[in-house]
mmCIF file of C-alpha atoms in Angstrom:
data_model
loop_
_atom_site.group_PDB
_atom_site.id
_atom_site.type_symbol
_atom_site.label_atom_id
_atom_site.label_comp_id
_atom_site.label_asym_id
_atom_site.label_seq_id
_atom_site.Cartn_x
_atom_site.Cartn_y
_atom_site.Cartn_z
ATOM 1 C CA MET A 1 0.002 -0.035 -0.007
ATOM 2 C CA MET A 2 1.405 3.453 -0.934
ATOM 3 C CA ASN A 3 1.705 6.118 1.510
ATOM 4 C CA ARG A 4 -0.746 8.909 0.374
ATOM 5 C CA ASP A 5 1.320 11.503 2.200
ATOM 6 C CA MET A 6 4.339 10.801 0.088
ATOM 7 C CA GLN A 7 5.322 13.634 -2.430
ATOM 8 C CA ALA A 8 3.220 13.616 -5.560
ATOM 9 C CA GLN A 9 3.700 14.724 -8.997
ATOM 10 C CA ALA A 10 1.008 16.598 -11.078
ATOM 11 C CA ILE A 11 0.935 16.359 -14.843
ATOM 12 C CA ASP A 12 -1.378 17.406 -17.561
ATOM 13 C CA GLY A 13 -4.081 14.829 -18.145
ATOM 14 C CA ALA A 14 -6.081 14.096 -21.379
ATOM 15 C CA GLY A 15 -9.362 15.087 -19.848
ATOM 16 C CA ASP A 16 -10.559 17.966 -17.673
ATOM 17 C CA GLY A 17 -8.359 17.395 -14.711
ATOM 18 C CA LYS A 18 -4.697 16.885 -13.891
ATOM 19 C CA ALA A 19 -3.125 13.502 -13.163
ATOM 20 C CA VAL A 20 -1.614 13.413 -9.740
ATOM 21 C CA LEU A 21 1.061 10.810 -9.711
ATOM 22 C CA LEU A 22 2.525 9.096 -6.660
ATOM 23 C CA PRO A 23 6.045 7.679 -6.548
ATOM 24 C CA GLY A 24 6.360 4.641 -8.779
ATOM 25 C CA GLU A 25 3.409 5.508 -10.924
ATOM 26 C CA ARG A 26 3.320 6.270 -14.603
ATOM 27 C CA VAL A 27 0.859 7.250 -17.220
ATOM 28 C CA ASP A 28 0.371 4.892 -20.082
ATOM 29 C CA ASP A 29 -1.352 5.623 -23.370
ATOM 30 C CA LEU A 30 -4.411 3.314 -23.980
ATOM 31 C CA GLN A 31 -4.126 4.296 -27.768
ATOM 32 C CA CYS A 32 -7.932 4.759 -27.667
ATOM 33 C CA ARG A 33 -9.783 8.125 -27.922
ATOM 34 C CA GLY A 34 -6.691 9.748 -26.529
ATOM 35 C CA TYR A 35 -7.367 8.144 -23.147
ATOM 36 C CA ASN A 36 -4.464 7.527 -20.694
ATOM 37 C CA ILE A 37 -4.304 5.417 -17.538
ATOM 38 C CA ILE A 38 -2.321 5.608 -14.260
ATOM 39 C CA GLN A 39 -0.427 2.366 -13.387
ATOM 40 C CA ASN A 40 2.158 1.273 -10.929
ATOM 41 C CA PRO A 41 4.392 -1.610 -12.333
ATOM 42 C CA ASP A 42 5.366 -2.446 -8.548
ATOM 43 C CA VAL A 43 1.725 -2.963 -7.864
ATOM 44 C CA PHE A 44 0.000 -4.410 -11.052
ATOM 45 C CA CYS A 45 -0.453 -3.539 -14.646
ATOM 46 C CA PHE A 46 -3.230 -4.664 -16.841
ATOM 47 C CA GLY A 47 -2.505 -7.145 -19.475
ATOM 48 C CA MET A 48 -3.822 -8.385 -22.881
ATOM 49 C CA ASP A 49 -6.611 -10.326 -21.086
ATOM 50 C CA ALA A 50 -8.265 -7.107 -19.995
ATOM 51 C CA VAL A 51 -8.030 -5.481 -23.509
ATOM 52 C CA LEU A 52 -9.441 -8.699 -25.037
ATOM 53 C CA LEU A 53 -12.386 -8.892 -22.631
ATOM 54 C CA ALA A 54 -13.225 -5.167 -23.283
ATOM 55 C CA ASP A 55 -13.577 -6.079 -26.950
ATOM 56 C CA PHE A 56 -15.348 -9.389 -26.473
ATOM 57 C CA ALA A 57 -18.080 -8.187 -24.059
ATOM 58 C CA THR A 58 -21.238 -7.385 -26.046
ATOM 59 C CA GLY A 59 -22.224 -4.499 -23.921
ATOM 60 C CA ARG A 60 -25.277 -2.306 -24.302
ATOM 61 C CA ALA A 61 -25.006 1.247 -25.526
ATOM 62 C CA LYS A 62 -27.677 2.527 -23.175
ATOM 63 C CA GLY A 63 -26.908 -0.124 -20.548
ATOM 64 C CA GLN A 64 -25.564 0.050 -16.906
ATOM 65 C CA VAL A 65 -22.286 -1.943 -16.788
ATOM 66 C CA MET A 66 -20.504 -3.336 -13.700
ATOM 67 C CA ASP A 67 -16.888 -4.396 -13.798
ATOM 68 C CA LEU A 68 -16.061 -6.717 -10.793
ATOM 69 C CA GLY A 69 -12.423 -6.462 -9.683
ATOM 70 C CA THR A 70 -11.684 -3.486 -11.920
ATOM 71 C CA GLY A 71 -8.086 -2.872 -10.807
ATOM 72 C CA THR A 72 -7.129 0.476 -12.408
ATOM 73 C CA GLY A 73 -10.283 0.728 -14.282
ATOM 74 C CA VAL A 74 -9.058 -0.292 -17.762
ATOM 75 C CA ILE A 75 -12.020 -2.309 -18.708
ATOM 76 C CA PRO A 76 -14.619 0.408 -18.036
ATOM 77 C CA MET A 77 -12.393 2.850 -19.890
ATOM 78 C CA LEU A 78 -12.032 0.658 -22.910
ATOM 79 C CA MET A 79 -15.650 -0.234 -23.137
ATOM 80 C CA GLU A 80 -16.748 3.387 -22.691
ATOM 81 C CA ALA A 81 -14.463 4.268 -25.599
ATOM 82 C CA ARG A 82 -16.356 1.460 -27.653
ATOM 83 C CA ASN A 83 -19.735 2.835 -26.625
ATOM 84 C CA LYS A 84 -20.621 -0.330 -24.887
ATOM 85 C CA GLY A 85 -22.591 1.271 -21.941
ATOM 86 C CA ALA A 86 -24.259 4.452 -20.771
ATOM 87 C CA PHE A 87 -22.693 4.199 -17.322
ATOM 88 C CA PHE A 88 -19.909 2.151 -15.866
ATOM 89 C CA THR A 89 -19.171 1.103 -12.251
ATOM 90 C CA GLY A 90 -15.967 -0.477 -11.207
ATOM 91 C CA LEU A 91 -15.654 -2.384 -8.121
ATOM 92 C CA GLU A 92 -12.249 -2.817 -6.587
ATOM 93 C CA LEU A 93 -11.230 -4.370 -3.235
ATOM 94 C CA GLN A 94 -7.794 -2.818 -2.959
ATOM 95 C CA GLN A 95 -7.887 0.757 -1.960
ATOM 96 C CA TYR A 96 -4.809 1.917 -3.686
ATOM 97 C CA SER A 97 -5.843 0.384 -7.097
ATOM 98 C CA ALA A 98 -9.249 2.022 -6.673
ATOM 99 C CA ASP A 99 -7.567 5.336 -6.028
ATOM 100 C CA MET A 100 -5.509 5.027 -9.230
ATOM 101 C CA ALA A 101 -8.618 4.179 -11.184
ATOM 102 C CA ARG A 102 -10.511 7.268 -9.745
ATOM 103 C CA ARG A 103 -7.518 9.585 -10.739
ATOM 104 C CA SER A 104 -7.424 7.958 -14.284
ATOM 105 C CA VAL A 105 -11.172 8.627 -14.620
ATOM 106 C CA CYS A 106 -10.633 12.202 -13.639
ATOM 107 C CA MET A 107 -7.639 12.701 -15.800
ATOM 108 C CA ASN A 108 -9.736 11.753 -18.809
ATOM 109 C CA GLY A 109 -12.787 13.743 -17.848
ATOM 110 C CA LEU A 110 -15.033 10.608 -17.501
ATOM 111 C CA GLN A 111 -16.491 11.362 -14.157
ATOM 112 C CA ASP A 112 -19.985 11.423 -15.714
ATOM 113 C CA LYS A 113 -19.501 8.131 -17.286
ATOM 114 C CA ILE A 114 -17.460 5.973 -14.856
ATOM 115 C CA SER A 115 -17.662 5.501 -11.083
ATOM 116 C CA ILE A 116 -15.128 3.539 -9.089
ATOM 117 C CA VAL A 117 -16.254 2.011 -5.911
ATOM 118 C CA CYS A 118 -13.921 0.342 -3.339
ATOM 119 C CA GLY A 119 -15.517 -2.707 -1.845
ATOM 120 C CA ASP A 120 -15.402 -6.507 -1.596
ATOM 121 C CA ILE A 121 -17.177 -8.626 -4.335
ATOM 122 C CA LYS A 122 -18.405 -10.959 -1.615
ATOM 123 C CA GLU A 123 -20.446 -8.011 -0.071
ATOM 124 C CA VAL A 124 -22.082 -7.115 -3.489
ATOM 125 C CA PRO A 125 -25.577 -7.977 -2.239
ATOM 126 C CA CYS A 126 -25.263 -5.425 0.618
ATOM 127 C CA MET A 127 -23.832 -2.718 -1.713
ATOM 128 C CA PHE A 128 -26.087 -3.045 -4.748
ATOM 129 C CA LYS A 129 -29.672 -3.691 -5.469
ATOM 130 C CA ALA A 130 -30.531 -7.047 -7.212
ATOM 131 C CA ALA A 131 -31.090 -6.836 -10.966
ATOM 132 C CA SER A 132 -29.764 -3.412 -11.251
ATOM 133 C CA PHE A 133 -27.209 -3.841 -14.075
ATOM 134 C CA ASP A 134 -27.476 -4.875 -17.762
ATOM 135 C CA VAL A 135 -24.010 -6.037 -18.290
ATOM 136 C CA VAL A 136 -21.342 -7.371 -15.817
ATOM 137 C CA THR A 137 -17.716 -8.105 -16.619
ATOM 138 C CA SER A 138 -14.885 -9.550 -14.682
ATOM 139 C CA ASN A 139 -11.104 -10.379 -15.147
ATOM 140 C CA PRO A 140 -10.878 -12.346 -11.863
ATOM 141 C CA PRO A 141 -7.983 -14.061 -10.253
ATOM 142 C CA TYR A 142 -7.108 -17.246 -12.208
ATOM 143 C CA ILE A 143 -5.128 -19.273 -9.653
ATOM 144 C CA LYS A 144 -6.729 -21.417 -6.937
ATOM 145 C CA GLY A 145 -5.310 -21.027 -3.417
ATOM 146 C CA ASN A 146 -2.076 -19.517 -2.261
ATOM 147 C CA HIS A 147 0.325 -22.406 -2.432
ATOM 148 C CA GLY A 148 4.033 -21.390 -2.400
ATOM 149 C CA LEU A 149 3.326 -17.769 -1.796
ATOM 150 C CA GLU A 150 5.498 -16.146 0.812
ATOM 151 C CA ASN A 151 3.361 -13.011 1.130
ATOM 152 C CA THR A 152 -0.267 -13.583 0.201
ATOM 153 C CA ASN A 153 -1.252 -9.929 0.824
ATOM 154 C CA THR A 154 0.687 -8.239 -1.919
ATOM 155 C CA PRO A 155 -1.450 -6.469 -4.593
ATOM 156 C CA LYS A 156 -0.126 -8.648 -7.457
ATOM 157 C CA ASN A 157 -0.903 -11.908 -5.444
ATOM 158 C CA ILE A 158 -4.316 -10.712 -4.701
ATOM 159 C CA ALA A 159 -4.935 -10.035 -8.279
ATOM 160 C CA ARG A 160 -3.756 -13.400 -9.616
ATOM 161 C CA HIS A 161 -4.687 -15.777 -6.809
ATOM 162 C CA GLU A 162 -7.948 -16.616 -5.219
ATOM 163 C CA ILE A 163 -6.953 -15.233 -1.812
ATOM 164 C CA CYS A 164 -9.761 -12.836 -1.018
ATOM 165 C CA LEU A 165 -12.511 -14.517 -3.124
ATOM 166 C CA SER A 166 -13.259 -17.612 -5.108
ATOM 167 C CA LEU A 167 -14.631 -17.979 -8.714
ATOM 168 C CA GLU A 168 -18.058 -18.859 -7.209
ATOM 169 C CA ASP A 169 -18.011 -15.461 -5.381
ATOM 170 C CA VAL A 170 -17.549 -13.665 -8.697
ATOM 171 C CA VAL A 171 -20.286 -15.739 -10.472
ATOM 172 C CA LYS A 172 -22.682 -15.319 -7.529
ATOM 173 C CA ALA A 173 -22.100 -11.544 -7.439
ATOM 174 C CA ALA A 174 -22.790 -11.371 -11.269
ATOM 175 C CA ALA A 175 -26.117 -13.168 -10.891
ATOM 176 C CA HIS A 176 -27.173 -10.871 -8.222
ATOM 177 C CA LEU A 177 -26.457 -7.758 -10.116
ATOM 178 C CA LEU A 178 -27.731 -8.701 -13.541
ATOM 179 C CA LYS A 179 -31.312 -8.132 -14.761
ATOM 180 C CA GLU A 180 -33.090 -10.930 -16.622
ATOM 181 C CA GLY A 181 -31.621 -11.194 -20.010
ATOM 182 C CA GLY A 182 -28.456 -9.344 -18.981
ATOM 183 C CA THR A 183 -25.003 -10.655 -19.984
ATOM 184 C CA PHE A 184 -21.950 -11.557 -18.007
ATOM 185 C CA ALA A 185 -18.517 -11.580 -19.833
ATOM 186 C CA MET A 186 -15.414 -13.091 -18.279
ATOM 187 C CA VAL A 187 -11.846 -13.916 -19.231
ATOM 188 C CA HIS A 188 -10.144 -16.911 -17.524
ATOM 189 C CA LYS A 189 -7.974 -19.905 -18.014
ATOM 190 C CA PRO A 190 -9.123 -22.819 -20.252
ATOM 191 C CA PHE A 191 -8.207 -25.547 -17.639
ATOM 192 C CA ARG A 192 -11.068 -24.308 -15.526
ATOM 193 C CA LEU A 193 -13.699 -24.013 -18.285
ATOM 194 C CA ALA A 194 -15.626 -27.028 -17.065
ATOM 195 C CA GLU A 195 -15.854 -25.532 -13.522
ATOM 196 C CA ILE A 196 -16.790 -22.173 -15.016
ATOM 197 C CA ILE A 197 -19.578 -23.719 -16.979
ATOM 198 C CA ARG A 198 -20.938 -25.571 -14.000
ATOM 199 C CA LEU A 199 -20.998 -22.498 -11.838
ATOM 200 C CA LEU A 200 -22.502 -20.308 -14.525
ATOM 201 C CA SER A 201 -25.277 -22.770 -15.089
ATOM 202 C CA ALA A 202 -25.832 -23.208 -11.162
ATOM 203 C CA TYR A 203 -26.462 -19.414 -11.020
ATOM 204 C CA ARG A 204 -28.853 -19.452 -14.019
ATOM 205 C CA LEU A 205 -26.165 -17.666 -16.265
ATOM 206 C CA GLU A 206 -26.399 -19.682 -19.488
ATOM 207 C CA PRO A 207 -23.211 -19.720 -21.560
ATOM 208 C CA LYS A 208 -23.782 -18.243 -25.004
ATOM 209 C CA ARG A 209 -20.442 -17.415 -26.561
ATOM 210 C CA ILE A 210 -17.007 -18.995 -25.975
ATOM 211 C CA CYS A 211 -13.663 -17.927 -27.664
ATOM 212 C CA MET A 212 -10.323 -19.522 -27.059
ATOM 213 C CA VAL A 213 -7.193 -17.436 -27.204
ATOM 214 C CA GLN A 214 -4.117 -19.016 -28.486
ATOM 215 C CA PRO A 215 -0.626 -17.531 -28.436
ATOM 216 C CA TYR A 216 0.360 -19.144 -31.653
ATOM 217 C CA ALA A 217 -1.747 -21.237 -34.248
ATOM 218 C CA ASP A 218 0.107 -24.348 -33.231
ATOM 219 C CA LYS A 219 -0.126 -23.776 -29.516
ATOM 220 C CA GLU A 220 -2.902 -24.579 -27.082
ATOM 221 C CA PRO A 221 -5.092 -21.958 -25.771
ATOM 222 C CA ASN A 222 -3.942 -20.085 -22.713
ATOM 223 C CA MET A 223 -7.080 -17.842 -22.272
ATOM 224 C CA VAL A 224 -10.751 -18.309 -22.690
ATOM 225 C CA LEU A 225 -13.299 -15.683 -23.249
ATOM 226 C CA ILE A 226 -16.914 -16.599 -22.230
ATOM 227 C CA GLU A 227 -20.108 -14.643 -22.026
ATOM 228 C CA SER A 228 -23.392 -15.869 -20.508
ATOM 229 C CA ASN A 229 -26.954 -14.649 -20.441
ATOM 230 C CA LYS A 230 -29.154 -14.556 -17.261
ATOM 231 C CA GLY A 231 -32.016 -16.796 -17.669
ATOM 232 C CA GLY A 232 -31.100 -17.685 -21.319
ATOM 233 C CA ASN A 233 -32.067 -20.915 -23.094
ATOM 234 C CA PRO A 234 -29.416 -23.570 -23.551
ATOM 235 C CA MET A 235 -27.294 -22.817 -26.691
ATOM 236 C CA VAL A 236 -23.674 -21.860 -26.986
ATOM 237 C CA LYS A 237 -21.714 -20.526 -29.855
ATOM 238 C CA ILE A 238 -18.036 -21.543 -30.172
ATOM 239 C CA GLU A 239 -16.350 -18.669 -31.995
ATOM 240 C CA PRO A 240 -13.256 -19.084 -34.090
ATOM 241 C CA ALA A 241 -10.097 -19.005 -31.887
ATOM 242 C CA LEU A 242 -8.165 -15.747 -31.615
ATOM 243 C CA ILE A 243 -4.456 -16.198 -32.541
ATOM 244 C CA VAL A 244 -2.361 -13.498 -30.883
ATOM 245 C CA TYR A 245 1.035 -13.903 -32.601
ATOM 246 C CA ASN A 246 2.214 -14.653 -36.156
ATOM 247 C CA GLN A 247 5.108 -17.078 -36.318
ATOM 248 C CA ASP A 248 7.570 -14.232 -36.605
ATOM 249 C CA GLY A 249 6.268 -12.848 -33.312
ATOM 250 C CA SER A 250 4.295 -9.858 -34.758
ATOM 251 C CA TYR A 251 0.594 -9.436 -33.769
ATOM 252 C CA THR A 252 -2.008 -11.012 -36.101
ATOM 253 C CA GLU A 253 -4.350 -8.904 -37.966
ATOM 254 C CA ASP A 254 -7.253 -10.272 -35.911
ATOM 255 C CA LEU A 255 -5.548 -9.088 -32.649
ATOM 256 C CA LEU A 256 -4.790 -5.686 -33.926
ATOM 257 C CA HIS A 257 -8.270 -5.298 -35.303
ATOM 258 C CA ARG A 258 -9.784 -6.294 -31.851
ATOM 259 C CA TYR A 259 -7.610 -3.761 -30.012
ATOM 260 C CA ASP A 260 -8.260 -0.945 -32.533
ATOM 261 C CA GLY A 261 -11.872 -1.586 -32.490
#
C-alpha cells in the first residue's frame, strides 16, 4: 500500500483534470480516444486479457455496466470508448488500485461516465440492488489457493490468486447484479472451463459465446473468453479461436483489429 502523504507529481491529463502521480506511478497511453491510464508496475499493470475482454463483451449502448475487480479501471475505460454502455461502475477491493482508477477517470474527464467503488465482491448484495445492471464483466484471479506464496497480501498476489475470493463468489455476484436477459462476460484460463460452465449454469447464467485465445496457431489456448446470459435458453456458440502472434512474433491482424476496435 502506498503512503498517500508521499510527495506527488501533477502532470497534464487528457481530460478535464490533472493526473496526480505518486512515486512509482506512470501514465500509459491506451491508444484509444486519447485516453491515458495511471499504473504502478510495482503493484499491478493490466494485460492483454483485460483488453480482449473489453472487446469481447457485447455491452449495451444504453446499459448500466459493472466491472467486478476492476483494478485500475481499464475495462470500463475501454468499453466506454467503444460505446458499450451508458454508465460504468468499477468495483475494486484494493484501496490503492481503486484510487489510481479514480484518478485516471478524472484525468480523462470521464466522471459522468465511470464511477469507481472500493469494496468487496463478496459484499455485493449489501452494496447494490439486485437486478440493477444490464452487463457485468470480470477479469478475476485465475489461480486457486495460495500455494507457494511467501506473502499472500501483496497486490499482485491478490490480483492473480484466489486469496480474497473464489470463482463462485464472482459468479454469484454477477448473478445478483444482472437483470433478466443481462450478460456476464469473463476472461479466465481454459483448464478451469468445465468448472466455470458448471458454476454459471448453477446461478442461471447460461453460456452463450466462447472464444479460445491461442498465443500461436500451433499452440494450445492459454485464455478463454466466455459470455453468458441470465435466464437464457441452452445454446452456446463456439467462436473461431483468436490467434495472438504470427510465427515471426508480430501481432496477427485479428488481434490488432480487436484492439483498434
